Amino acid sequence: MRLSHVKIAGFKSFVDPTHIALPGQVVGIVGPNGCGKSNIIDALRWVLGESRASALRGESMQDVIFNGSGKRKPVSRASVELIFDNSLGKAAGQWSSYAEISIKRVLLRDGDSSYHINNQHVRRKDITDIFLGTGLGARAYAIIEQGMISRIIEAKPEELRVFLEEAAGVSKYRDRRRETELRIADTHDNLLRVDDILQELTKQLTHLTEQAAVARHYRELESKRDTTQQLLWLVNKQEAETRRGRFAHGMEKTKNELEAETARLREMESQLEYTRSEHYAQADTLHAKQGELYAANAEIARLEQQIAHLNDQRTRLTQQATNSKLQVEQQRVQLQGVESLLAHWQQQQQEADIRVESWESRANAEAHHLPQAEEAARAERERHNTMQREQLISQQQLQLADTQREHIQRNVQQLEARRSRLLLERNNLPQVDSEALAETQSLFVEMEMERTAQQQQLTQLQAQLPEADSARRDQRIAMQELERQLSQVEARLSALQQLQKQVDNDKNLKQWLSKHQLEQLPRLWQSIGIEAGWEDALEAVLRERLNALALPYLDNAARWSDAPPARLAVFAADGAQNFKAQQDIGLTPLGQFVSYPDPQTAPVVTDWLSGVYVTETLALGLSLRERLPAGAWLVTPQGHLIGAHSVLFHAPDNQVHGVLARKREIERLQEAAQQQATSLDHGKHQAALVEETYHAIESRIALLRTADSELQQRQHGIQVQILKLTQANERSHERAVQIARELQELAEQSAEEQYQHQEIADRMDILRVSIAAQQVEVEQVRLQAATQESMLRQQRERSQKTQHELQEARFYVKTCTEKIADLKHNIKQIGLTLAQLEQTLIQNHVELDRIEDGTSKQQLQEALQQRQTREQALAEARNILEQTTNNLNKLEQERLSCEQKLHPLREKLSELSLKEQEARLQYEQWAEQLQDVDETTLLSLLESGNIKLNALQNELNRLNSDITGLGSVNLAALEELNTAQERKTYLDAQAKDLTEAMDTLRGAIRRIDKESRDLLMATYNEVNRHLAEMFPVLFGGGEARLVLTGDEILDSGVQVMAQPPGKKNASIHLLSGGEKALTAIALVFSMFQLNPAPFCLLDEVDAPLDDTNTERLCKLIQKMAQHTQFIFISHNKITMELAQQLVGVTMQERGVSHVVAVDIEEALRLRDDSTIAA
């Protein structure tokens, strides 16, 4: 697998969604300190399953979520996604069939964390299982962060063994062994629980046997009690049936008597109903007669009211005529008063107009003086503010200088204290016995000369191997580079061709062109060319005309019946040149940069570009616009148009933007693709020859190294003695040299600090003098500004006063106008009122003449006679109704007497019904109790003997007493006894199965230990061999190896023994920081040689190295990059040169990281192309 993409969102400083593409084998991440580079390493470690917050440089897991910045709010979600290229199918488990694998982790602010593989929700264990044995993981050796190099080399032997296990792929065995041990522990716990249960179950069986005997006796008594109870229920049922029959017979007799009395009552009610109907009819007749009398009385009242109304109306009309005359006189007097007021307000309006004109002239005069006063006051204020800012700047400079002076004083004190400590340490350095060291070194030199003779032949072969390997590697890199370049060229060519095809993507326009048979006509951009750098300029001038169609004859456009549905330009491709030459004004026309592969397009393009000139920059164009003739334009390479009076800023048109640049790029890419394909075929043949040579040399070297390794083991004993003797001498000498160097640096720093202190003191004196002078000048300017402000306030007050008087005068004019309008309206209303009153007076006289009452009095006499006749008829109907009412009352009394006889019969019937119902319910109750009982058997028992009710009740009481005497009985004891016996049988079988399972699991652990031991020992030997080869490559000599601290490799620790060239140190801790770093790198890379991880992350591992060692490290990385992808963070320029791709991390917005990726090879190619073009 190879890491191809990293996607980060909301993780630490990467708040915005960030996509980092990693197409190369060697990728460098660069940027200033604190920009967030190491956050990328933390993101990779986090998504691979890291669960320790300290390993991610935080206190809790929520610290990895972006917590906000000065301009950004905190986010609630962090996610990191890694996309691996698995085209070779090297992924573990079910994911090996996927060509691309996506691993994603999401963490929410509430602590909810989730893992995903190819967008499927998985467990954290599924993530770690994919990378078991690959060197990848949250704590694997493939991720080397800041400070981890020193931790690896100084780690405890047990911690170092973990890295060796990961390289050996034993981590998956370790996880399986841990799972097996957990299973054994669980099985053992289960077995103990089963034994405890069996012991408890045996005790339960004893108690249950006793309880089962009691339960059997209880059930026998209960059976007898049930039989006696059922006999008692049967006897009660028979007695209830007898009582129910007796009460039913009595109910039948009482019902007959009740029905006879009810029939007599119904006959009397029928007679009563007939009499009541006659009473109702006579009452209706009475009501009708009474209604006729009421109608006569109403008619008399109406006539009397009509006569009274006529009299009232005559009186009212007379009074209205009198009032109307009086109102006419009042309105005439009111009209005279209103006309007088109108004349008064007209005079007031004329006087107010004169006052308005006077105040307007005064207000204009005051307003003219106000801007002058405001301008003078503003100028003084700005001058005062400027002086205050200058004074503030000087004061801030003085404070800064004082702070710097205090800082320098503290630095001088610190330097002096450090100098004293170094002098004391130099005087206390220990002395070393040099004679014993010289003797031991002499002995080692003799042995070294003996070994040198044996290594000469090996050295010659080793000198040939790097050359062969370098040739092979160079050839492979060249092949990969050719393949990559070819694929990049083909991909870019395909993308550009696809973009060119999408220029005309308007469906409606395509249909219109097809309708008019124009879709095959060439476009203008296909027939012209433009020099590099001026594409945007030509697009800005031509716009949609760049996509114009070439018509054979322009007159054909007149025959189109409908207009195009989108913007469209056409031109005549007849080659006619009827344009005028451009005027020479000393500027370069844009047309000079245009080429015409098709000469027929030259006339139209020249015409469209007429009057368009070029300028290199916008500023230069603005300075040259005065030279432009009417209608001419200047255009910049960015497409901005500059006219004589305007500037048009260019924004690309999505439809045709970039078509010219893409056209030229497509032609160049097609030629490059053909050349690279030829070079690739030749390179494949050369690679096969170089590979064959390399393998031949490598086989010979392997034989010689085996012999050299045996001699090296014999030398090791004497070498350890030399290392112990040289340890004290080297440490003392190195420390003395270091102290001398530090003392020299302290002296130089102290002198520099003293010089800066004096320079700051001089600058502070100058600033104090300048601040005093500025203070005097600021006070003078403040007084002048205050004077101008006072004059401005006075002028504003005068202006406001005149404006107020003017507004008052204008308001009074408006008041007069409104009063005059109201008075005129009142005069009009009074005239209308007088006309209405005179009309009302005439109508009153007409109505008085129409009123007469002779007819109404005659109608009143006739109505009185009719009322007397109707009173006599009403009296006769009332006498008849009284006789019928007496008969009705007599019949009602007889009916009530009959009803009183029915009540005792109903009560008797109800009482018998209740008793019958009680007996029936008792019968049903006993029948329900006997519902599930065989009554035939019970009847045979009753008939076989003389059984009485009291005897049955006594027997039932005795049986209940016996059952109660048994006390508390476990009725479920029989079932529990059977269940317990079955459970004991099951538990015995389960205990046997658990014992066999434990034996099986212990056997599995033995097999895992054997496989792990064999694999780990083989890995230990291989890593030792690779370390012996890698260490001299990085150091230019020397030797290193791994040493086990115990006999059992599964739990033994691992130590690193390393001796750089010329040193015989006995411990790794005696090495310098750079030597430790190189040793750790050699160890990690040795593990990579054995088990290459998909990728390796290096976080500033070159920080302690000098340039020479950095170059060696780079060469080694370049060699190993053939099998492993390297991603490193570095500030070293030498390391940066190694990268095929650089990913820059910036923090222009404080607290927020952004990335910028650069393909180095592509950048170099573009530079070469631009150099060739120039």
Coordinates of N, CA and C in Angstrom, one line a residue, residues 1010-1125:
K1010 N 6.3 -20.7 20.2 CA 7.3 -21.3 19.4 C 7.4 -20.5 18.1
E1011 N 6.3 -20.2 17.4 CA 6.3 -19.5 16.2 C 6.9 -18.1 16.4
S1012 N 6.5 -17.4 17.5 CA 7.0 -16.1 17.8 C 8.5 -16.1 18.0
R1013 N 9.0 -17.1 18.8 CA 10.4 -17.2 19.1 C 11.2 -17.4 17.9
D1014 N 10.8 -18.3 17.0 CA 11.5 -18.6 15.8 C 11.5 -17.3 14.9
L1015 N 10.4 -16.7 14.7 CA 10.3 -15.5 13.9 C 11.1 -14.4 14.4
L1016 N 11.0 -14.2 15.8 CA 11.7 -13.1 16.4 C 13.2 -13.3 16.3
M1017 N 13.7 -14.5 16.5 CA 15.1 -14.8 16.4 C 15.6 -14.6 15.0
A1018 N 14.9 -15.0 14.0 CA 15.3 -14.8 12.6 C 15.3 -13.3 12.3
T1019 N 14.3 -12.6 12.8 CA 14.3 -11.1 12.6 C 15.5 -10.4 13.3
Y1020 N 15.8 -10.9 14.5 CA 16.9 -10.3 15.3 C 18.2 -10.5 14.5
N1021 N 18.4 -11.7 13.9 CA 19.6 -11.9 13.1 C 19.6 -11.1 11.9
E1022 N 18.5 -10.9 11.2 CA 18.4 -10.2 10.0 C 18.6 -8.7 10.3
V1023 N 18.0 -8.2 11.3 CA 18.1 -6.7 11.7 C 19.6 -6.5 12.0
N1024 N 20.2 -7.4 12.8 CA 21.6 -7.2 13.1 C 22.5 -7.2 11.9
R1025 N 22.2 -8.0 10.9 CA 23.0 -8.0 9.6 C 22.8 -6.7 8.9
H1026 N 21.5 -6.2 8.8 CA 21.2 -5.0 8.1 C 21.8 -3.8 8.8
L1027 N 21.8 -3.9 10.2 CA 22.4 -2.8 11.0 C 23.9 -2.7 10.8
A1028 N 24.5 -3.9 10.7 CA 26.0 -3.9 10.4 C 26.3 -3.3 9.0
E1029 N 25.4 -3.4 8.1 CA 25.6 -2.8 6.8 C 25.2 -1.4 6.7
M1030 N 24.1 -1.0 7.4 CA 23.6 0.4 7.3 C 24.4 1.3 8.1
F1031 N 25.0 0.9 9.3 CA 25.7 1.8 10.2 C 27.0 2.4 9.5
P1032 N 27.8 1.5 8.8 CA 29.0 2.1 8.1 C 28.6 3.0 7.0
V1033 N 27.4 2.8 6.3 CA 27.0 3.7 5.3 C 26.7 5.1 5.8
L1034 N 26.1 5.2 7.0 CA 25.7 6.5 7.5 C 26.9 7.1 8.2
F1035 N 27.8 6.4 8.8 CA 28.9 6.9 9.5 C 30.2 6.9 8.7
G1036 N 30.2 6.3 7.5 CA 31.5 6.2 6.8 C 32.4 5.2 7.4
G1037 N 31.9 4.3 8.2 CA 32.7 3.3 8.9 C 32.1 2.9 10.2
G1038 N 32.9 2.3 11.1 CA 32.4 1.9 12.4 C 31.6 0.6 12.3
E1039 N 31.0 0.3 13.5 CA 30.2 -0.9 13.5 C 29.1 -0.8 14.6
A1040 N 28.0 -1.5 14.4 CA 26.9 -1.5 15.4 C 26.2 -2.8 15.3
R1041 N 25.6 -3.2 16.5 CA 24.9 -4.5 16.5 C 23.9 -4.4 17.7
L1042 N 23.0 -5.4 17.7 CA 22.0 -5.6 18.7 C 22.4 -6.7 19.7
V1043 N 22.2 -6.5 21.0 CA 22.6 -7.5 22.0 C 21.4 -7.8 22.8
L1044 N 21.1 -9.1 23.1 CA 20.0 -9.5 23.9 C 20.5 -9.5 25.4
T1045 N 19.6 -9.0 26.3 CA 19.9 -8.9 27.7 C 19.6 -10.2 28.5
G1046 N 18.9 -11.2 27.8 CA 18.5 -12.4 28.5 C 18.6 -13.6 27.6
D1047 N 18.3 -14.8 28.1 CA 18.4 -16.0 27.3 C 17.1 -16.2 26.5
E1048 N 15.9 -15.8 27.0 CA 14.7 -16.1 26.4 C 14.3 -14.8 25.6
I1049 N 14.3 -14.9 24.2 CA 14.1 -13.8 23.4 C 12.7 -13.2 23.5
L1050 N 11.7 -14.0 23.9 CA 10.4 -13.5 24.0 C 10.2 -12.4 25.1
D1051 N 11.0 -12.6 26.2 CA 10.8 -11.6 27.3 C 12.2 -10.9 27.5
S1052 N 13.2 -11.1 26.7 CA 14.5 -10.5 26.9 C 14.5 -9.1 26.3
G1053 N 15.3 -8.2 26.9 CA 15.4 -6.9 26.3 C 16.4 -6.8 25.2
V1054 N 16.5 -5.7 24.5 CA 17.4 -5.6 23.4 C 18.2 -4.3 23.6
Q1055 N 19.5 -4.3 23.5 CA 20.4 -3.2 23.6 C 21.1 -2.9 22.3
V1056 N 21.4 -1.7 22.1 CA 22.2 -1.3 20.9 C 23.6 -1.0 21.2
M1057 N 24.5 -1.6 20.6 CA 26.0 -1.3 20.8 C 26.5 -0.7 19.5
A1058 N 27.0 0.5 19.6 CA 27.4 1.3 18.4 C 28.8 1.9 18.7
Q1059 N 29.7 1.8 17.7 CA 31.0 2.4 17.8 C 31.3 3.1 16.5
P1060 N 31.2 4.4 16.4 CA 31.5 5.2 15.2 C 33.0 5.0 14.9
P1061 N 33.4 5.4 13.7 CA 34.8 5.2 13.3 C 35.8 5.9 14.2
G1062 N 36.8 5.2 14.7 CA 37.8 5.8 15.5 C 37.4 5.8 17.0
K1063 N 36.2 5.4 17.4 CA 35.8 5.4 18.8 C 35.6 4.0 19.3
K1064 N 35.9 3.8 20.6 CA 35.7 2.5 21.2 C 34.9 2.7 22.4
N1065 N 33.8 3.4 22.3 CA 32.9 3.6 23.5 C 32.2 2.3 23.9
A1066 N 32.0 2.2 25.2 CA 31.4 1.0 25.8 C 29.9 1.1 25.9
S1067 N 29.3 2.3 25.8 CA 27.9 2.5 26.0 C 27.4 3.5 24.9
I1068 N 26.1 3.3 24.5 CA 25.5 4.1 23.5 C 25.3 5.5 24.0
H1069 N 25.2 5.7 25.4 CA 24.9 7.0 26.0 C 26.1 7.9 25.9
L1070 N 27.3 7.4 25.5 CA 28.5 8.3 25.4 C 28.5 9.0 24.0
L1071 N 27.7 8.6 23.1 CA 27.7 9.2 21.8 C 27.1 10.6 21.9
S1072 N 27.5 11.5 20.9 CA 26.9 12.8 20.8 C 25.5 12.7 20.3
G1073 N 24.8 13.9 20.3 CA 23.4 13.9 19.9 C 23.2 13.5 18.4
G1074 N 24.1 14.0 17.6 CA 24.1 13.7 16.2 C 24.4 12.2 15.9
E1075 N 25.4 11.6 16.7 CA 25.7 10.2 16.5 C 24.5 9.3 17.0
K1076 N 23.9 9.8 18.1 CA 22.7 9.0 18.6 C 21.6 9.0 17.5
A1077 N 21.4 10.2 16.9 CA 20.4 10.3 15.9 C 20.7 9.4 14.7
L1078 N 21.9 9.4 14.2 CA 22.3 8.5 13.1 C 22.2 7.0 13.4
T1079 N 22.6 6.7 14.7 CA 22.5 5.3 15.1 C 21.0 4.8 15.1
A1080 N 20.1 5.7 15.7 CA 18.7 5.4 15.7 C 18.1 5.2 14.3
I1081 N 18.5 6.1 13.4 CA 18.1 6.1 12.0 C 18.5 4.8 11.4
A1082 N 19.8 4.4 11.6 CA 20.3 3.2 11.1 C 19.5 2.0 11.6
L1083 N 19.1 2.0 12.9 CA 18.3 0.9 13.5 C 17.0 0.8 12.8
V1084 N 16.3 2.0 12.7 CA 15.0 2.0 12.1 C 15.0 1.6 10.7
F1085 N 16.0 2.1 9.9 CA 16.1 1.7 8.5 C 16.4 0.2 8.3
S1086 N 17.2 -0.3 9.3 CA 17.5 -1.8 9.2 C 16.2 -2.6 9.4
M1087 N 15.3 -2.1 10.2 CA 14.0 -2.8 10.4 C 13.2 -2.6 9.1
F1088 N 13.3 -1.5 8.4 CA 12.6 -1.2 7.2 C 13.1 -2.2 6.1
Q1089 N 14.4 -2.5 6.1 CA 15.0 -3.4 5.1 C 14.4 -4.8 5.2
L1090 N 14.1 -5.2 6.5 CA 13.5 -6.5 6.7 C 12.0 -6.5 6.4
N1091 N 11.3 -5.5 6.9 CA 9.8 -5.4 6.8 C 9.4 -4.0 6.4
P1092 N 9.5 -3.6 5.1 CA 9.3 -2.3 4.7 C 7.8 -1.9 5.0
A1093 N 7.6 -0.8 5.7 CA 6.3 -0.3 6.0 C 5.8 0.4 4.7
P1094 N 4.4 0.6 4.6 CA 3.9 1.3 3.4 C 4.5 2.7 3.3
F1095 N 4.7 3.4 4.4 CA 5.3 4.7 4.4 C 5.9 5.0 5.7
C1096 N 6.9 5.9 5.7 CA 7.6 6.3 6.9 C 7.5 7.8 7.1
L1097 N 7.2 8.2 8.4 CA 7.1 9.6 8.7 C 8.3 10.0 9.6
L1098 N 9.0 11.0 9.1 CA 10.2 11.5 9.8 C 9.9 13.0 10.2
D1099 N 9.9 13.3 11.5 CA 9.7 14.7 11.9 C 10.9 15.3 12.5
E1100 N 11.6 16.0 11.6 CA 12.8 16.8 12.0 C 13.9 15.9 12.6
V1101 N 14.1 14.7 12.0 CA 15.1 13.8 12.5 C 16.5 14.2 12.1
D1102 N 16.6 15.2 11.1 CA 17.9 15.7 10.7 C 18.3 16.9 11.5
A1103 N 17.6 17.3 12.5 CA 17.9 18.5 13.2 C 19.3 18.5 13.9
P1104 N 19.7 17.4 14.5 CA 21.0 17.4 15.2 C 22.2 17.0 14.2
L1105 N 21.9 16.9 12.9 CA 23.0 16.4 12.0 C 23.6 17.6 11.3
D1106 N 24.9 17.4 11.0 CA 25.6 18.4 10.2 C 25.4 18.1 8.7
D1107 N 26.0 18.9 7.9 CA 25.7 18.8 6.4 C 26.1 17.5 5.9
T1108 N 27.3 17.0 6.3 CA 27.9 15.8 5.8 C 27.0 14.6 6.1
N1109 N 26.6 14.5 7.4 CA 25.7 13.4 7.8 C 24.3 13.5 7.2
T1110 N 23.9 14.8 7.0 CA 22.6 15.0 6.4 C 22.6 14.5 4.9
E1111 N 23.7 14.7 4.2 CA 23.8 14.2 2.8 C 23.8 12.7 2.8
R1112 N 24.5 12.0 3.8 CA 24.5 10.6 3.8 C 23.1 10.1 4.1
L1113 N 22.4 10.7 5.0 CA 21.0 10.3 5.3 C 20.1 10.5 4.1
C1114 N 20.3 11.5 3.3 CA 19.5 11.7 2.2 C 19.7 10.7 1.1
K1115 N 21.0 10.3 1.0 CA 21.3 9.2 0.0 C 20.6 7.9 0.4
L1116 N 20.6 7.6 1.7 CA 20.0 6.4 2.2 C 18.5 6.4 2.0
I1117 N 17.9 7.6 2.3 CA 16.4 7.7 2.1 C 16.1 7.5 0.6
Q1118 N 16.9 8.1 -0.3 CA 16.7 8.0 -1.7 C 16.7 6.6 -2.2
K1119 N 17.7 5.8 -1.6 CA 17.8 4.4 -1.9 C 16.6 3.6 -1.5
M1120 N 16.2 3.9 -0.2 CA 15.1 3.1 0.3 C 13.7 3.5 -0.2
A1121 N 13.6 4.7 -0.8 CA 12.3 5.2 -1.3 C 11.8 4.3 -2.5
Q1122 N 12.7 3.4 -3.0 CA 12.2 2.5 -4.1 C 11.1 1.6 -3.5
H1123 N 11.2 1.3 -2.2 CA 10.2 0.3 -1.6 C 9.3 1.0 -0.6
T1124 N 9.7 2.1 -0.1 CA 8.9 2.7 1.0 C 8.7 4.2 0.7
Q1125 N 7.5 4.7 0.9 CA 7.2 6.1 0.7 C 7.7 6.9 2.0

